[in-house]
Structures are given as C-alpha cells and as structure tokens.
C-alpha cells in the first residue's frame, strides 16, 4: 500500500508537469472553476469532430461519465445501505450530463436560454457543491470503529497530500512560470513548450538577468512548507499503515517519536532555506528582475507538529500505565 500511495503522487506530479509544459492556461481561474468538466468537455469535443468513430466513442464516454452516480446508486441499493440522501445521486447524474453538454456546446446557453456566461459557470459550481455535500453527509453517517478508523484517517491525510501536490506543481508552478519576464512579454498566451522554443533566441538574455535562477528560487521559496508537509505527512501515513498491520506499540511509538524529530527539523530547515533565499535576493538584487522578499512561517505545520507531539506523549503515557498495571498484576 505504501508503494501504491507514493506512486500515485509521483504520477500526479508528472501529469501536472506535462499539463504545465504543453498547455498555456491549464490552471487559470476558468479551468479551476470548471474542473474536471472543462477538461472532459474539451477532450470529448475534439473526439467528436475527429470523425464518425470518434463521435461514437465520445458519446459512449459522455454517457458513461454521466451515469457514474446512477451506478453508485444501484450498488448502494443492492448492499442494503440505502439512505434518503442517496436519491441526490440521481440529480447529480443529471447535472453532470448537462454540465458536460454545456461545456461541449458553450453557446447553447445564449441560444436557448438567452442568458450570459454566469449561468454557464453555475452548472459546474452547483454540481461540485452537491457532490461535496453528498460525500460529507455520507462520511458523517459512516459507522467508524477501531477496525476502520485508521483507514479513514489515512484517506483524509492522503487527500490533503494530493491537494498539496496540485498547489505546488499545478497552480503554484504555473504562477511562477507566468511571472517570468520573457513569458509575460507574450501575454501568457503561449504554452511553456512554445516558450522554451522561443527562449533559444533569448537564452543569453535569460542567463544574463538570472531569470531562470530567480524562477527556481521563487518556486522553492513559495512551496518549501508544502513540500515539507507532504514529506512529513507521508511519514505519518506510513506509520498508520504499520499500525493497521498490527505493529507493536513500541515500534509505533518509536516511529512517531522519530517523526516528531523530523517535524522539528522540517520547521527549522524551511525557515533556514527561506532566510538563505532572501539573503541571495538582497546580495544579488541588481541581477534579478522583480524579486520578492518573503518571510515564510507556516502556522499549519506548527499545529501539525503540536498535534503529533500530543499523540506521541499520549501513547507513551498509555504504555507507562499498562506497564505499571502489569507490575501490580
């Protein structure tokens, strides 16, 4: 399971890097609001105009994606785990169908309903809100016990890692690349792939102005705490997986104590890197274009450290009490 989770994050990073390299505006506000319907609609539109076979395949994929909530609804019915909230899946299925259709045919709103773009934007927002509402409601109704609680904690922690990776290598990386002076010259309308081709002519310009170095330093400075969070969070997930596999209490406590030290080191290292980068900017100010001095301190990581520390202290105390009871017995 450890390898699968790690491989998932690596594949996610590679996909985000490919998107950033070959797509000019993959992470702008429109795509984020419409995610994932914007991307699905574009793919289906391209397939439908590629020919008769492509059109048939696109319709099959379109219908299959739209009925996913219905398939989930039927499975829940068969498992006798049905709740009234599950009827919402039928409405979500209809909304997904309409949202993707509007994405494929963006002018349909103006033609039929004679409305502006705001109604078109409302489809994916409402759909995603209802999906989130259903997931939260379903999660609250789950009977969590000792046998499955660790699995749910692992799932939640890993989801935060997936979001952190998107922040770093998706939105964050795109923002860094868009801040490049030579890329901004083109109005951010070209892909990074096209930009790199044009950069060949301006290569010496970029080096002379330390442009590439600044972008790398900016990226590290902006994302160092998120990178540390992912690394430390994966360590905690690995420990929880070991605990689920019935590792001994001594092993779990030792690993948690080791993680506690890693978090201390991570906090200090993040602050140290931030200071070093700021010093580099100050010393070589005349060589950089549009530098930003930042004082980074991640409160979330500090809270995370305190949380782990409390868990470690609690487990140690529980073990001491158990050992004392054994001595009396």
PDB file of C-alpha atoms in Angstrom:
ATOM      1  CA  UNK A   1       0.000   0.000   0.000  1.00  0.00           C
ATOM      2  CA  UNK A   2       2.899   2.358   0.759  1.00  0.00           C
ATOM      3  CA  UNK A   3       4.318   1.923  -2.745  1.00  0.00           C
ATOM      4  CA  UNK A   4       0.908   2.474  -4.360  1.00  0.00           C
ATOM      5  CA  UNK A   5       0.313   5.754  -2.498  1.00  0.00           C
ATOM      6  CA  UNK A   6       3.821   7.016  -3.297  1.00  0.00           C
ATOM      7  CA  UNK A   7       3.483   6.010  -6.965  1.00  0.00           C
ATOM      8  CA  UNK A   8       0.125   7.818  -7.153  1.00  0.00           C
ATOM      9  CA  UNK A   9       1.738  11.082  -6.010  1.00  0.00           C
ATOM     10  CA  UNK A  10       4.649  10.644  -8.451  1.00  0.00           C
ATOM     11  CA  UNK A  11       2.230  10.087 -11.358  1.00  0.00           C
ATOM     12  CA  UNK A  12       0.202  13.110 -10.224  1.00  0.00           C
ATOM     13  CA  UNK A  13       3.347  15.278 -10.267  1.00  0.00           C
ATOM     14  CA  UNK A  14       4.284  14.052 -13.767  1.00  0.00           C
ATOM     15  CA  UNK A  15       0.770  14.740 -15.113  1.00  0.00           C
ATOM     16  CA  UNK A  16       0.781  18.261 -13.660  1.00  0.00           C
ATOM     17  CA  UNK A  17       4.233  18.940 -15.132  1.00  0.00           C
ATOM     18  CA  UNK A  18       3.048  17.752 -18.562  1.00  0.00           C
ATOM     19  CA  UNK A  19      -0.024  19.997 -18.325  1.00  0.00           C
ATOM     20  CA  UNK A  20       2.158  22.973 -17.426  1.00  0.00           C
ATOM     21  CA  UNK A  21       4.619  22.281 -20.244  1.00  0.00           C
ATOM     22  CA  UNK A  22       2.163  21.732 -23.085  1.00  0.00           C
ATOM     23  CA  UNK A  23      -0.872  23.814 -22.093  1.00  0.00           C
ATOM     24  CA  UNK A  24      -0.749  27.601 -21.888  1.00  0.00           C
ATOM     25  CA  UNK A  25      -3.600  28.240 -19.427  1.00  0.00           C
ATOM     26  CA  UNK A  26      -4.452  24.869 -17.902  1.00  0.00           C
ATOM     27  CA  UNK A  27      -4.598  26.293 -14.367  1.00  0.00           C
ATOM     28  CA  UNK A  28      -6.307  29.630 -14.918  1.00  0.00           C
ATOM     29  CA  UNK A  29      -9.463  30.521 -12.977  1.00  0.00           C
ATOM     30  CA  UNK A  30     -11.862  29.316 -15.695  1.00  0.00           C
ATOM     31  CA  UNK A  31     -10.356  25.824 -15.773  1.00  0.00           C
ATOM     32  CA  UNK A  32     -10.314  25.589 -11.969  1.00  0.00           C
ATOM     33  CA  UNK A  33     -13.992  26.595 -11.696  1.00  0.00           C
ATOM     34  CA  UNK A  34     -14.980  24.144 -14.448  1.00  0.00           C
ATOM     35  CA  UNK A  35     -12.719  21.283 -13.245  1.00  0.00           C
ATOM     36  CA  UNK A  36     -12.998  18.494 -14.298  1.00  0.00           C
ATOM     37  CA  UNK A  37     -15.815  19.308 -16.721  1.00  0.00           C
ATOM     38  CA  UNK A  38     -13.782  21.804 -18.768  1.00  0.00           C
ATOM     39  CA  UNK A  39     -11.070  19.226 -19.484  1.00  0.00           C
ATOM     40  CA  UNK A  40     -13.580  16.424 -20.183  1.00  0.00           C
ATOM     41  CA  UNK A  41     -15.642  18.665 -22.482  1.00  0.00           C
ATOM     42  CA  UNK A  42     -12.581  19.705 -24.494  1.00  0.00           C
ATOM     43  CA  UNK A  43     -11.486  16.085 -24.969  1.00  0.00           C
ATOM     44  CA  UNK A  44     -14.986  14.948 -25.985  1.00  0.00           C
ATOM     45  CA  UNK A  45     -15.380  17.890 -28.385  1.00  0.00           C
ATOM     46  CA  UNK A  46     -12.070  17.060 -30.063  1.00  0.00           C
ATOM     47  CA  UNK A  47     -13.048  13.391 -30.364  1.00  0.00           C
ATOM     48  CA  UNK A  48     -16.499  14.162 -31.781  1.00  0.00           C
ATOM     49  CA  UNK A  49     -15.139  16.303 -34.635  1.00  0.00           C
ATOM     50  CA  UNK A  50     -12.380  13.803 -35.481  1.00  0.00           C
ATOM     51  CA  UNK A  51     -14.756  11.547 -37.426  1.00  0.00           C
ATOM     52  CA  UNK A  52     -17.719   9.196 -37.128  1.00  0.00           C
ATOM     53  CA  UNK A  53     -15.861   6.643 -34.976  1.00  0.00           C
ATOM     54  CA  UNK A  54     -14.520   9.375 -32.718  1.00  0.00           C
ATOM     55  CA  UNK A  55     -18.032  10.805 -32.399  1.00  0.00           C
ATOM     56  CA  UNK A  56     -19.458   7.414 -31.346  1.00  0.00           C
ATOM     57  CA  UNK A  57     -16.675   6.887 -28.796  1.00  0.00           C
ATOM     58  CA  UNK A  58     -17.125  10.411 -27.405  1.00  0.00           C
ATOM     59  CA  UNK A  59     -20.865   9.823 -26.926  1.00  0.00           C
ATOM     60  CA  UNK A  60     -20.177   6.494 -25.197  1.00  0.00           C
ATOM     61  CA  UNK A  61     -17.671   8.136 -22.819  1.00  0.00           C
ATOM     62  CA  UNK A  62     -20.040  11.083 -22.273  1.00  0.00           C
ATOM     63  CA  UNK A  63     -22.929   8.807 -21.259  1.00  0.00           C
ATOM     64  CA  UNK A  64     -20.683   6.559 -19.149  1.00  0.00           C
ATOM     65  CA  UNK A  65     -19.325   9.514 -17.141  1.00  0.00           C
ATOM     66  CA  UNK A  66     -22.828  10.918 -16.690  1.00  0.00           C
ATOM     67  CA  UNK A  67     -24.292   7.690 -15.291  1.00  0.00           C
ATOM     68  CA  UNK A  68     -21.480   7.027 -12.778  1.00  0.00           C
ATOM     69  CA  UNK A  69     -23.652   8.420  -9.904  1.00  0.00           C
ATOM     70  CA  UNK A  70     -26.517   6.156 -11.045  1.00  0.00           C
ATOM     71  CA  UNK A  71     -24.198   3.120 -10.976  1.00  0.00           C
ATOM     72  CA  UNK A  72     -23.156   4.068  -7.424  1.00  0.00           C
ATOM     73  CA  UNK A  73     -26.854   4.493  -6.516  1.00  0.00           C
ATOM     74  CA  UNK A  74     -27.684   0.974  -7.779  1.00  0.00           C
ATOM     75  CA  UNK A  75     -24.741  -0.580  -5.890  1.00  0.00           C
ATOM     76  CA  UNK A  76     -25.796   1.122  -2.651  1.00  0.00           C
ATOM     77  CA  UNK A  77     -29.358  -0.167  -3.150  1.00  0.00           C
ATOM     78  CA  UNK A  78     -28.092  -3.729  -3.561  1.00  0.00           C
ATOM     79  CA  UNK A  79     -25.947  -3.540  -0.409  1.00  0.00           C
ATOM     80  CA  UNK A  80     -28.962  -2.556   1.729  1.00  0.00           C
ATOM     81  CA  UNK A  81     -27.068   0.507   2.887  1.00  0.00           C
ATOM     82  CA  UNK A  82     -29.523   2.959   1.357  1.00  0.00           C
ATOM     83  CA  UNK A  83     -30.195   6.409   2.823  1.00  0.00           C
ATOM     84  CA  UNK A  84     -32.585   9.103   1.628  1.00  0.00           C
ATOM     85  CA  UNK A  85     -29.585  11.286   0.750  1.00  0.00           C
ATOM     86  CA  UNK A  86     -28.667   8.703  -1.932  1.00  0.00           C
ATOM     87  CA  UNK A  87     -31.518   9.996  -4.113  1.00  0.00           C
ATOM     88  CA  UNK A  88     -29.291  13.034  -4.608  1.00  0.00           C
ATOM     89  CA  UNK A  89     -27.075  10.837  -6.811  1.00  0.00           C
ATOM     90  CA  UNK A  90     -29.807  10.749  -9.468  1.00  0.00           C
ATOM     91  CA  UNK A  91     -29.950  14.541  -9.584  1.00  0.00           C
ATOM     92  CA  UNK A  92     -26.136  14.755  -9.627  1.00  0.00           C
ATOM     93  CA  UNK A  93     -26.104  12.406 -12.628  1.00  0.00           C
ATOM     94  CA  UNK A  94     -28.456  14.749 -14.498  1.00  0.00           C
ATOM     95  CA  UNK A  95     -26.342  17.781 -13.569  1.00  0.00           C
ATOM     96  CA  UNK A  96     -23.132  16.099 -14.772  1.00  0.00           C
ATOM     97  CA  UNK A  97     -24.852  15.320 -18.087  1.00  0.00           C
ATOM     98  CA  UNK A  98     -25.959  18.953 -18.504  1.00  0.00           C
ATOM     99  CA  UNK A  99     -22.658  20.441 -17.287  1.00  0.00           C
ATOM    100  CA  UNK A 100     -20.545  18.471 -19.762  1.00  0.00           C
ATOM    101  CA  UNK A 101     -23.033  19.193 -22.555  1.00  0.00           C
ATOM    102  CA  UNK A 102     -22.813  22.924 -21.859  1.00  0.00           C
ATOM    103  CA  UNK A 103     -19.012  22.593 -21.834  1.00  0.00           C
ATOM    104  CA  UNK A 104     -19.046  20.888 -25.236  1.00  0.00           C
ATOM    105  CA  UNK A 105     -21.520  23.456 -26.614  1.00  0.00           C
ATOM    106  CA  UNK A 106     -20.750  26.688 -24.690  1.00  0.00           C
ATOM    107  CA  UNK A 107     -23.071  28.782 -26.874  1.00  0.00           C
ATOM    108  CA  UNK A 108     -26.125  26.665 -26.051  1.00  0.00           C
ATOM    109  CA  UNK A 109     -26.999  28.841 -23.021  1.00  0.00           C
ATOM    110  CA  UNK A 110     -27.171  32.034 -25.071  1.00  0.00           C
ATOM    111  CA  UNK A 111     -29.040  30.377 -27.946  1.00  0.00           C
ATOM    112  CA  UNK A 112     -31.722  28.556 -25.927  1.00  0.00           C
ATOM    113  CA  UNK A 113     -31.987  30.430 -22.632  1.00  0.00           C
ATOM    114  CA  UNK A 114     -30.618  33.789 -23.810  1.00  0.00           C
ATOM    115  CA  UNK A 115     -28.506  34.107 -20.665  1.00  0.00           C
ATOM    116  CA  UNK A 116     -24.962  35.290 -20.087  1.00  0.00           C
ATOM    117  CA  UNK A 117     -21.873  33.343 -19.059  1.00  0.00           C
ATOM    118  CA  UNK A 118     -22.801  33.419 -15.347  1.00  0.00           C
ATOM    119  CA  UNK A 119     -25.421  30.693 -15.846  1.00  0.00           C
ATOM    120  CA  UNK A 120     -22.881  28.550 -17.675  1.00  0.00           C
ATOM    121  CA  UNK A 121     -20.453  28.896 -14.759  1.00  0.00           C
ATOM    122  CA  UNK A 122     -23.194  27.991 -12.260  1.00  0.00           C
ATOM    123  CA  UNK A 123     -23.555  24.446 -13.638  1.00  0.00           C
ATOM    124  CA  UNK A 124     -20.121  23.098 -12.552  1.00  0.00           C
ATOM    125  CA  UNK A 125     -20.193  25.061  -9.279  1.00  0.00           C
ATOM    126  CA  UNK A 126     -23.586  23.655  -8.230  1.00  0.00           C
ATOM    127  CA  UNK A 127     -22.635  20.149  -9.394  1.00  0.00           C
ATOM    128  CA  UNK A 128     -19.389  20.135  -7.400  1.00  0.00           C
ATOM    129  CA  UNK A 129     -21.129  21.588  -4.341  1.00  0.00           C
ATOM    130  CA  UNK A 130     -23.764  18.836  -4.414  1.00  0.00           C
ATOM    131  CA  UNK A 131     -21.099  16.138  -4.861  1.00  0.00           C
ATOM    132  CA  UNK A 132     -19.184  17.565  -1.897  1.00  0.00           C
ATOM    133  CA  UNK A 133     -22.396  17.771   0.165  1.00  0.00           C
ATOM    134  CA  UNK A 134     -23.186  14.126  -0.597  1.00  0.00           C
ATOM    135  CA  UNK A 135     -19.660  12.934   0.282  1.00  0.00           C
ATOM    136  CA  UNK A 136     -19.631  14.858   3.582  1.00  0.00           C
ATOM    137  CA  UNK A 137     -23.122  13.657   4.524  1.00  0.00           C
ATOM    138  CA  UNK A 138     -22.220  10.061   3.687  1.00  0.00           C
ATOM    139  CA  UNK A 139     -18.978  10.313   5.652  1.00  0.00           C
ATOM    140  CA  UNK A 140     -20.824  11.600   8.725  1.00  0.00           C
ATOM    141  CA  UNK A 141     -23.170   8.606   8.552  1.00  0.00           C
ATOM    142  CA  UNK A 142     -20.339   6.063   8.447  1.00  0.00           C
ATOM    143  CA  UNK A 143     -20.069   3.819  11.498  1.00  0.00           C
ATOM    144  CA  UNK A 144     -16.441   4.447  12.429  1.00  0.00           C
ATOM    145  CA  UNK A 145     -14.879   1.927  14.803  1.00  0.00           C
ATOM    146  CA  UNK A 146     -11.375   0.857  15.785  1.00  0.00           C
ATOM    147  CA  UNK A 147     -11.086  -1.550  12.851  1.00  0.00           C
ATOM    148  CA  UNK A 148     -11.703   1.046  10.137  1.00  0.00           C
ATOM    149  CA  UNK A 149     -10.854   4.381  11.781  1.00  0.00           C
ATOM    150  CA  UNK A 150      -7.174   4.208  10.751  1.00  0.00           C
ATOM    151  CA  UNK A 151      -8.194   3.647   7.114  1.00  0.00           C
ATOM    152  CA  UNK A 152     -10.340   6.794   7.121  1.00  0.00           C
ATOM    153  CA  UNK A 153      -7.561   8.830   8.754  1.00  0.00           C
ATOM    154  CA  UNK A 154      -5.101   7.581   6.116  1.00  0.00           C
ATOM    155  CA  UNK A 155      -7.584   8.507   3.377  1.00  0.00           C
ATOM    156  CA  UNK A 156      -8.072  12.052   4.704  1.00  0.00           C
ATOM    157  CA  UNK A 157      -4.329  12.629   5.184  1.00  0.00           C
ATOM    158  CA  UNK A 158      -3.552  11.328   1.698  1.00  0.00           C
ATOM    159  CA  UNK A 159      -6.251  13.566   0.190  1.00  0.00           C
ATOM    160  CA  UNK A 160      -4.553  16.594   1.773  1.00  0.00           C
ATOM    161  CA  UNK A 161      -1.304  15.450   0.133  1.00  0.00           C
ATOM    162  CA  UNK A 162      -2.995  15.227  -3.274  1.00  0.00           C
ATOM    163  CA  UNK A 163      -4.293  18.796  -2.845  1.00  0.00           C
ATOM    164  CA  UNK A 164      -0.849  19.992  -1.693  1.00  0.00           C
ATOM    165  CA  UNK A 165       0.760  18.480  -4.816  1.00  0.00           C
ATOM    166  CA  UNK A 166      -1.755  20.352  -7.001  1.00  0.00           C
ATOM    167  CA  UNK A 167      -0.913  23.581  -5.155  1.00  0.00           C
ATOM    168  CA  UNK A 168       2.815  23.056  -5.746  1.00  0.00           C
ATOM    169  CA  UNK A 169       3.108  21.566  -9.235  1.00  0.00           C
ATOM    170  CA  UNK A 170      -0.176  22.845 -10.646  1.00  0.00           C
ATOM    171  CA  UNK A 171      -1.267  26.324  -9.637  1.00  0.00           C
ATOM    172  CA  UNK A 172       1.998  27.239  -7.877  1.00  0.00           C
ATOM    173  CA  UNK A 173       4.320  26.207 -10.707  1.00  0.00           C
ATOM    174  CA  UNK A 174       2.125  27.939 -13.284  1.00  0.00           C
ATOM    175  CA  UNK A 175       2.184  31.170 -11.271  1.00  0.00           C
ATOM    176  CA  UNK A 176       5.974  31.007 -11.088  1.00  0.00           C
ATOM    177  CA  UNK A 177       6.322  30.432 -14.815  1.00  0.00           C
ATOM    178  CA  UNK A 178       3.868  33.211 -15.625  1.00  0.00           C
ATOM    179  CA  UNK A 179       5.982  35.635 -13.610  1.00  0.00           C
ATOM    180  CA  UNK A 180       8.911  35.189 -15.957  1.00  0.00           C
ATOM    181  CA  UNK A 181       9.554  38.489 -17.686  1.00  0.00           C
ATOM    182  CA  UNK A 182      10.099  36.946 -21.111  1.00  0.00           C
ATOM    183  CA  UNK A 183       6.980  34.771 -20.795  1.00  0.00           C
ATOM    184  CA  UNK A 184       4.885  37.734 -19.658  1.00  0.00           C
ATOM    185  CA  UNK A 185       6.056  39.507 -22.804  1.00  0.00           C
ATOM    186  CA  UNK A 186       3.822  37.119 -24.760  1.00  0.00           C
ATOM    187  CA  UNK A 187       0.848  37.838 -22.502  1.00  0.00           C
ATOM    188  CA  UNK A 188       0.814  34.275 -21.098  1.00  0.00           C
ATOM    189  CA  UNK A 189      -0.931  33.148 -24.291  1.00  0.00           C
ATOM    190  CA  UNK A 190       1.668  30.574 -25.324  1.00  0.00           C
ATOM    191  CA  UNK A 191       2.460  27.214 -23.741  1.00  0.00           C
ATOM    192  CA  UNK A 192       5.677  26.647 -21.843  1.00  0.00           C
ATOM    193  CA  UNK A 193       6.716  24.273 -24.646  1.00  0.00           C
ATOM    194  CA  UNK A 194       6.412  27.099 -27.211  1.00  0.00           C
ATOM    195  CA  UNK A 195       8.062  29.466 -24.789  1.00  0.00           C
ATOM    196  CA  UNK A 196      11.123  27.228 -24.418  1.00  0.00           C
ATOM    197  CA  UNK A 197      11.496  27.157 -28.200  1.00  0.00           C
ATOM    198  CA  UNK A 198      11.412  30.950 -28.315  1.00  0.00           C
ATOM    199  CA  UNK A 199      13.776  31.108 -25.347  1.00  0.00           C
ATOM    200  CA  UNK A 200      16.553  29.673 -27.517  1.00  0.00           C
ATOM    201  CA  UNK A 201      16.832  33.094 -29.156  1.00  0.00           C
ATOM    202  CA  UNK A 202      16.728  34.841 -25.779  1.00  0.00           C
ATOM    203  CA  UNK A 203      18.847  32.306 -23.896  1.00  0.00           C
ATOM    204  CA  UNK A 204      21.700  34.665 -23.148  1.00  0.00           C
ATOM    205  CA  UNK A 205      19.183  37.319 -22.090  1.00  0.00           C
ATOM    206  CA  UNK A 206      17.704  34.941 -19.518  1.00  0.00           C
ATOM    207  CA  UNK A 207      21.092  33.923 -18.157  1.00  0.00           C
ATOM    208  CA  UNK A 208      22.429  37.484 -18.037  1.00  0.00           C
ATOM    209  CA  UNK A 209      19.426  38.542 -15.970  1.00  0.00           C
ATOM    210  CA  UNK A 210      19.489  35.481 -13.697  1.00  0.00           C
ATOM    211  CA  UNK A 211      15.898  34.927 -14.806  1.00  0.00           C
ATOM    212  CA  UNK A 212      15.919  31.131 -14.644  1.00  0.00           C
ATOM    213  CA  UNK A 213      17.679  31.138 -11.278  1.00  0.00           C
ATOM    214  CA  UNK A 214      15.103  33.561  -9.862  1.00  0.00           C
ATOM    215  CA  UNK A 215      12.210  31.365 -11.017  1.00  0.00           C
ATOM    216  CA  UNK A 216      13.741  28.295  -9.358  1.00  0.00           C
ATOM    217  CA  UNK A 217      14.383  30.202  -6.113  1.00  0.00           C
ATOM    218  CA  UNK A 218      10.855  31.663  -6.174  1.00  0.00           C
ATOM    219  CA  UNK A 219       9.384  28.201  -6.656  1.00  0.00           C
ATOM    220  CA  UNK A 220      11.353  26.793  -3.699  1.00  0.00           C
ATOM    221  CA  UNK A 221      10.589  29.815  -1.511  1.00  0.00           C
ATOM    222  CA  UNK A 222       6.855  29.685  -2.239  1.00  0.00           C
ATOM    223  CA  UNK A 223       6.451  25.932  -1.800  1.00  0.00           C
ATOM    224  CA  UNK A 224       9.047  24.778   0.739  1.00  0.00           C
ATOM    225  CA  UNK A 225       6.480  24.410   3.539  1.00  0.00           C
ATOM    226  CA  UNK A 226       4.081  22.460   1.317  1.00  0.00           C
ATOM    227  CA  UNK A 227       6.928  20.179   0.225  1.00  0.00           C
ATOM    228  CA  UNK A 228       7.864  19.562   3.866  1.00  0.00           C
ATOM    229  CA  UNK A 229       4.206  18.945   4.718  1.00  0.00           C
ATOM    230  CA  UNK A 230       3.883  16.275   2.001  1.00  0.00           C
ATOM    231  CA  UNK A 231       7.082  14.541   3.119  1.00  0.00           C
ATOM    232  CA  UNK A 232       6.108  14.537   6.815  1.00  0.00           C
ATOM    233  CA  UNK A 233       2.503  13.613   6.090  1.00  0.00           C
ATOM    234  CA  UNK A 234       3.599  10.589   4.050  1.00  0.00           C
ATOM    235  CA  UNK A 235       5.771   9.540   7.010  1.00  0.00           C
ATOM    236  CA  UNK A 236       2.708   9.687   9.275  1.00  0.00           C
ATOM    237  CA  UNK A 237       0.645   7.731   6.723  1.00  0.00           C
ATOM    238  CA  UNK A 238       3.331   5.031   6.604  1.00  0.00           C
ATOM    239  CA  UNK A 239       3.269   4.793  10.417  1.00  0.00           C
ATOM    240  CA  UNK A 240      -0.537   4.470  10.415  1.00  0.00           C
ATOM    241  CA  UNK A 241      -0.316   1.727   7.773  1.00  0.00           C
ATOM    242  CA  UNK A 242       2.149  -0.114  10.009  1.00  0.00           C
ATOM    243  CA  UNK A 243      -0.196   0.340  12.984  1.00  0.00           C
ATOM    244  CA  UNK A 244      -3.058  -1.063  10.920  1.00  0.00           C
ATOM    245  CA  UNK A 245      -0.856  -4.079  10.164  1.00  0.00           C
ATOM    246  CA  UNK A 246      -0.665  -4.746  13.928  1.00  0.00           C
ATOM    247  CA  UNK A 247       2.838  -3.462  14.567  1.00  0.00           C
ATOM    248  CA  UNK A 248       3.856  -3.462  18.241  1.00  0.00           C
ATOM    249  CA  UNK A 249       3.198  -0.401  20.399  1.00  0.00           C
ATOM    250  CA  UNK A 250       6.929   0.080  20.972  1.00  0.00           C
ATOM    251  CA  UNK A 251       7.566   0.201  17.210  1.00  0.00           C
ATOM    252  CA  UNK A 252       4.706   2.667  16.637  1.00  0.00           C
ATOM    253  CA  UNK A 253       5.863   4.955  19.469  1.00  0.00           C
ATOM    254  CA  UNK A 254       9.473   4.891  18.244  1.00  0.00           C
ATOM    255  CA  UNK A 255       8.370   5.797  14.725  1.00  0.00           C
ATOM    256  CA  UNK A 256       6.106   8.588  15.970  1.00  0.00           C
ATOM    257  CA  UNK A 257       8.914   9.934  18.139  1.00  0.00           C
ATOM    258  CA  UNK A 258      11.196   9.860  15.080  1.00  0.00           C
ATOM    259  CA  UNK A 259       8.522  11.742  13.102  1.00  0.00           C
ATOM    260  CA  UNK A 260       8.322  14.319  15.893  1.00  0.00           C
ATOM    261  CA  UNK A 261      12.061  14.987  15.456  1.00  0.00           C
ATOM    262  CA  UNK A 262      11.657  15.144  11.671  1.00  0.00           C
ATOM    263  CA  UNK A 263       8.937  17.785  12.041  1.00  0.00           C
ATOM    264  CA  UNK A 264      11.241  19.869  14.256  1.00  0.00           C
ATOM    265  CA  UNK A 265      13.978  19.563  11.651  1.00  0.00           C
ATOM    266  CA  UNK A 266      11.492  20.319   8.848  1.00  0.00           C
ATOM    267  CA  UNK A 267      10.342  23.529  10.532  1.00  0.00           C
ATOM    268  CA  UNK A 268      13.904  24.723  11.130  1.00  0.00           C
ATOM    269  CA  UNK A 269      15.061  23.719   7.647  1.00  0.00           C
ATOM    270  CA  UNK A 270      12.109  25.509   5.985  1.00  0.00           C
ATOM    271  CA  UNK A 271      12.832  28.735   7.867  1.00  0.00           C
ATOM    272  CA  UNK A 272      16.586  28.419   7.168  1.00  0.00           C
ATOM    273  CA  UNK A 273      16.002  27.955   3.402  1.00  0.00           C
ATOM    274  CA  UNK A 274      13.666  30.959   3.395  1.00  0.00           C
ATOM    275  CA  UNK A 275      16.344  33.114   5.072  1.00  0.00           C
ATOM    276  CA  UNK A 276      19.075  31.933   2.654  1.00  0.00           C
ATOM    277  CA  UNK A 277      16.955  32.688  -0.440  1.00  0.00           C
ATOM    278  CA  UNK A 278      16.080  36.157   0.889  1.00  0.00           C
ATOM    279  CA  UNK A 279      19.784  36.827   1.517  1.00  0.00           C
ATOM    280  CA  UNK A 280      20.616  35.744  -2.046  1.00  0.00           C
ATOM    281  CA  UNK A 281      17.981  38.171  -3.362  1.00  0.00           C
ATOM    282  CA  UNK A 282      19.374  41.022  -1.257  1.00  0.00           C
ATOM    283  CA  UNK A 283      23.023  40.362  -2.169  1.00  0.00           C
ATOM    284  CA  UNK A 284      22.361  39.926  -5.904  1.00  0.00           C
ATOM    285  CA  UNK A 285      19.450  42.376  -6.125  1.00  0.00           C
ATOM    286  CA  UNK A 286      20.835  44.202  -9.171  1.00  0.00           C
ATOM    287  CA  UNK A 287      20.958  40.952 -11.180  1.00  0.00           C
ATOM    288  CA  UNK A 288      17.368  39.832 -10.564  1.00  0.00           C
ATOM    289  CA  UNK A 289      14.166  41.117 -12.134  1.00  0.00           C
ATOM    290  CA  UNK A 290      11.080  41.696  -9.985  1.00  0.00           C
ATOM    291  CA  UNK A 291      12.292  39.960  -6.814  1.00  0.00           C
ATOM    292  CA  UNK A 292      10.017  39.397  -3.812  1.00  0.00           C
ATOM    293  CA  UNK A 293      11.381  39.175  -0.270  1.00  0.00           C
ATOM    294  CA  UNK A 294       9.166  36.842   1.760  1.00  0.00           C
ATOM    295  CA  UNK A 295       9.165  35.883   5.422  1.00  0.00           C
ATOM    296  CA  UNK A 296       7.543  32.469   5.447  1.00  0.00           C
ATOM    297  CA  UNK A 297       6.277  30.766   8.560  1.00  0.00           C
ATOM    298  CA  UNK A 298       3.719  28.011   8.192  1.00  0.00           C
ATOM    299  CA  UNK A 299       1.322  28.010  11.145  1.00  0.00           C
ATOM    300  CA  UNK A 300      -0.340  24.825   9.859  1.00  0.00           C
ATOM    301  CA  UNK A 301       2.942  22.911  10.081  1.00  0.00           C
ATOM    302  CA  UNK A 302       3.440  24.160  13.643  1.00  0.00           C
ATOM    303  CA  UNK A 303      -0.074  22.988  14.605  1.00  0.00           C
ATOM    304  CA  UNK A 304       0.692  19.682  12.865  1.00  0.00           C
ATOM    305  CA  UNK A 305       3.881  19.353  14.937  1.00  0.00           C
ATOM    306  CA  UNK A 306       1.991  20.028  18.181  1.00  0.00           C
ATOM    307  CA  UNK A 307      -0.672  17.501  17.167  1.00  0.00           C
ATOM    308  CA  UNK A 308       1.908  14.752  16.560  1.00  0.00           C
ATOM    309  CA  UNK A 309       3.692  15.670  19.796  1.00  0.00           C
ATOM    310  CA  UNK A 310       0.451  15.251  21.748  1.00  0.00           C
ATOM    311  CA  UNK A 311      -0.192  11.871  20.105  1.00  0.00           C
ATOM    312  CA  UNK A 312       3.314  10.680  20.985  1.00  0.00           C
ATOM    313  CA  UNK A 313       3.002  11.870  24.599  1.00  0.00           C
ATOM    314  CA  UNK A 314      -0.429  10.246  24.890  1.00  0.00           C
ATOM    315  CA  UNK A 315       0.801   6.884  23.543  1.00  0.00           C
ATOM    316  CA  UNK A 316       3.855   6.977  25.817  1.00  0.00           C
ATOM    317  CA  UNK A 317       1.636   7.705  28.828  1.00  0.00           C
ATOM    318  CA  UNK A 318      -0.750   4.878  27.906  1.00  0.00           C
ATOM    319  CA  UNK A 319       2.180   2.475  27.602  1.00  0.00           C
ATOM    320  CA  UNK A 320       3.557   3.558  31.017  1.00  0.00           C
ATOM    321  CA  UNK A 321       0.162   2.939  32.628  1.00  0.00           C
ATOM    322  CA  UNK A 322      -0.053  -0.507  31.008  1.00  0.00           C
ATOM    323  CA  UNK A 323       3.463  -1.379  32.205  1.00  0.00           C
ATOM    324  CA  UNK A 324       2.596  -0.255  35.757  1.00  0.00           C
ATOM    325  CA  UNK A 325      -0.576  -2.357  35.732  1.00  0.00           C
ATOM    326  CA  UNK A 326       1.405  -5.399  34.601  1.00  0.00           C
ATOM    327  CA  UNK A 327       3.827  -4.897  37.505  1.00  0.00           C
ATOM    328  CA  UNK A 328       0.971  -4.830  40.033  1.00  0.00           C
ATOM    329  CA  UNK A 329      -0.583  -7.922  38.496  1.00  0.00           C
TER     330      UNK A 329
END
